[in-house]
CSV table of C-alpha atoms in Angstrom, one decimal:
chain,number,residue,atom,x,y,z
A,111,UNK,CA,-8.9,-8.5,91.5
A,112,UNK,CA,-12.3,-8.9,93.6
A,113,UNK,CA,-13.1,-8.0,96.9
A,114,UNK,CA,-14.8,-10.6,98.9
A,115,UNK,CA,-17.5,-9.2,101.4
A,116,UNK,CA,-17.4,-11.0,104.7
A,117,UNK,CA,-20.4,-11.4,106.5
A,118,UNK,CA,-20.8,-9.9,109.8
A,119,UNK,CA,-21.6,-12.2,112.6
A,120,UNK,CA,-22.3,-11.7,116.1
A,121,UNK,CA,-22.2,-13.7,119.3
A,122,UNK,CA,-25.3,-15.0,120.4
A,123,UNK,CA,-25.4,-12.8,123.6
A,124,UNK,CA,-25.1,-9.9,121.7
A,125,UNK,CA,-28.1,-11.0,119.0
A,126,UNK,CA,-30.1,-11.9,122.1
A,127,UNK,CA,-29.8,-8.6,123.5
A,128,UNK,CA,-30.6,-6.9,120.4
A,129,UNK,CA,-33.9,-9.5,120.0
A,130,UNK,CA,-34.4,-8.3,123.6
A,131,UNK,CA,-34.5,-11.8,124.9
A,132,UNK,CA,-33.0,-13.6,128.0
A,133,UNK,CA,-29.9,-15.9,126.1
A,134,UNK,CA,-30.5,-18.6,128.6
A,135,UNK,CA,-33.9,-19.3,127.7
A,136,UNK,CA,-33.3,-19.4,123.9
A,137,UNK,CA,-32.9,-22.6,121.9
A,138,UNK,CA,-29.6,-24.6,122.1
A,139,UNK,CA,-29.1,-24.0,118.6
A,140,UNK,CA,-29.3,-20.5,118.9
A,141,UNK,CA,-27.0,-20.2,122.0
A,142,UNK,CA,-24.2,-22.5,120.5
A,143,UNK,CA,-23.8,-20.7,117.0
A,144,UNK,CA,-22.9,-17.3,115.7
A,145,UNK,CA,-25.6,-15.3,114.2
A,146,UNK,CA,-25.1,-13.2,111.0
A,147,UNK,CA,-26.7,-9.7,110.7
A,148,UNK,CA,-29.1,-11.0,107.7
A,149,UNK,CA,-30.3,-13.8,110.2
A,150,UNK,CA,-30.9,-11.2,112.9
A,151,UNK,CA,-32.8,-9.3,110.3
A,152,UNK,CA,-34.8,-12.3,109.7
A,153,UNK,CA,-35.6,-13.1,112.8
A,154,UNK,CA,-36.7,-9.7,113.7
A,155,UNK,CA,-38.7,-9.6,110.8
A,156,UNK,CA,-40.1,-12.6,110.9
A,157,UNK,CA,-39.9,-14.0,114.4
A,158,UNK,CA,-40.2,-17.8,114.8
A,159,UNK,CA,-42.4,-19.4,117.5
A,160,UNK,CA,-39.9,-19.5,120.3
A,161,UNK,CA,-39.0,-15.9,119.9
A,162,UNK,CA,-42.5,-14.7,120.1
A,163,UNK,CA,-42.9,-16.8,123.2
A,164,UNK,CA,-40.2,-15.3,124.9
A,165,UNK,CA,-41.0,-12.2,124.0
A,166,UNK,CA,-44.7,-12.5,125.5
A,167,UNK,CA,-43.9,-14.8,128.3
A,168,UNK,CA,-40.4,-14.3,129.2
A,169,UNK,CA,-38.2,-15.0,131.5
A,170,UNK,CA,-36.8,-11.6,130.4
A,171,UNK,CA,-33.7,-10.0,130.8
A,172,UNK,CA,-33.1,-7.3,133.3
A,173,UNK,CA,-33.3,-4.1,130.5
A,174,UNK,CA,-36.9,-5.6,129.7
A,175,UNK,CA,-37.8,-6.3,133.5
A,176,UNK,CA,-36.8,-2.6,134.5
A,177,UNK,CA,-38.9,-0.9,131.6
A,178,UNK,CA,-42.0,-3.1,132.3
A,179,UNK,CA,-41.9,-2.0,135.8
A,180,UNK,CA,-41.1,1.5,135.2
A,181,UNK,CA,-37.5,1.4,137.0
A,182,UNK,CA,-33.9,1.8,136.2
A,183,UNK,CA,-31.8,-1.5,136.0
A,184,UNK,CA,-30.2,-0.2,139.1
A,185,UNK,CA,-33.5,0.0,140.9
A,186,UNK,CA,-34.4,-3.5,140.0
A,187,UNK,CA,-30.8,-4.2,142.1
A,188,UNK,CA,-31.7,-2.2,145.0
A,189,UNK,CA,-35.2,-3.8,145.0
A,190,UNK,CA,-33.4,-7.1,145.2
A,191,UNK,CA,-34.7,-8.2,141.7
A,192,UNK,CA,-31.3,-10.2,140.4
A,193,UNK,CA,-32.9,-12.8,138.4
A,194,UNK,CA,-34.7,-12.6,135.0
A,195,UNK,CA,-38.4,-12.5,135.7
A,196,UNK,CA,-41.5,-13.9,133.6
A,197,UNK,CA,-44.3,-11.6,132.6
A,198,UNK,CA,-46.4,-13.4,135.2
A,199,UNK,CA,-44.3,-12.6,137.8
A,200,UNK,CA,-43.5,-8.9,136.6
A,201,UNK,CA,-47.6,-8.5,136.6
A,202,UNK,CA,-47.7,-9.9,140.2
A,203,UNK,CA,-45.1,-7.4,141.3
A,204,UNK,CA,-47.2,-4.3,139.7
A,205,UNK,CA,-50.1,-5.6,141.3
A,206,UNK,CA,-48.5,-5.9,144.9
A,207,UNK,CA,-47.2,-2.4,144.4
A,208,UNK,CA,-44.0,-2.8,147.1
A,209,UNK,CA,-42.6,0.1,148.8
A,210,UNK,CA,-39.2,-0.3,146.5
A,211,UNK,CA,-41.1,-0.3,143.5
A,212,UNK,CA,-42.8,2.7,144.1
A,213,UNK,CA,-39.9,4.5,145.5
A,214,UNK,CA,-37.9,3.5,142.3
A,215,UNK,CA,-40.6,4.5,140.0
A,216,UNK,CA,-40.6,8.1,141.7
A,217,UNK,CA,-36.7,8.1,141.7
A,218,UNK,CA,-36.5,7.4,138.0
A,219,UNK,CA,-39.5,10.1,137.6
A,220,UNK,CA,-37.3,12.7,139.3
A,221,UNK,CA,-34.3,11.5,137.1
A,222,UNK,CA,-36.1,12.1,133.9
A,223,UNK,CA,-37.6,15.4,134.9
A,224,UNK,CA,-34.1,16.6,135.9
A,225,UNK,CA,-32.8,15.4,132.6
A,226,UNK,CA,-35.6,17.5,130.7
A,227,UNK,CA,-34.8,20.5,132.8
A,228,UNK,CA,-30.8,20.3,132.2
A,229,UNK,CA,-31.7,19.7,128.2
A,230,UNK,CA,-33.8,22.8,128.2
A,231,UNK,CA,-31.4,24.9,130.4
A,232,UNK,CA,-28.8,23.8,127.8
A,233,UNK,CA,-30.8,24.9,124.6
A,234,UNK,CA,-31.4,28.2,126.4
A,235,UNK,CA,-27.7,29.0,126.6
A,236,UNK,CA,-27.0,27.6,123.0
A,237,UNK,CA,-29.8,30.1,121.5
A,238,UNK,CA,-27.9,33.0,123.7
A,239,UNK,CA,-24.9,32.2,122.5
A,240,UNK,CA,-25.7,32.1,118.9
A,241,UNK,CA,-27.7,35.3,119.5
A,242,UNK,CA,-24.5,37.1,121.0
A,243,UNK,CA,-21.7,37.0,118.8
A,244,UNK,CA,-19.6,38.8,121.4
A,245,UNK,CA,-19.3,35.7,123.6
């Protein structure tokens, strides 16, 4: 008895997310089919021109827009950015430096600083527990 190995496939939305591109901006043949793991690996290793263009110019999905602006995805929503943006639009926002963007960048910096503080505090507690066997 031989075992058949099934090819792992994913929906185009999942593949677009893994590639960091906005699904609606991808070619129709990408949107309409399924993507195998090997096809995804090939796209990542040797991206076609359409993928290079999307990554360079956009439109970009929210996680990419948020990362390029240095804010959280929720911060984008609070700032009124709900649509995908192109690289040009992102750069324009950066140069304008609206108040909401500055505030959201500060918020994200505080959240990250607090996360580091909590991680260090937990590491300290773990060291104390490891050193004190009576705990």
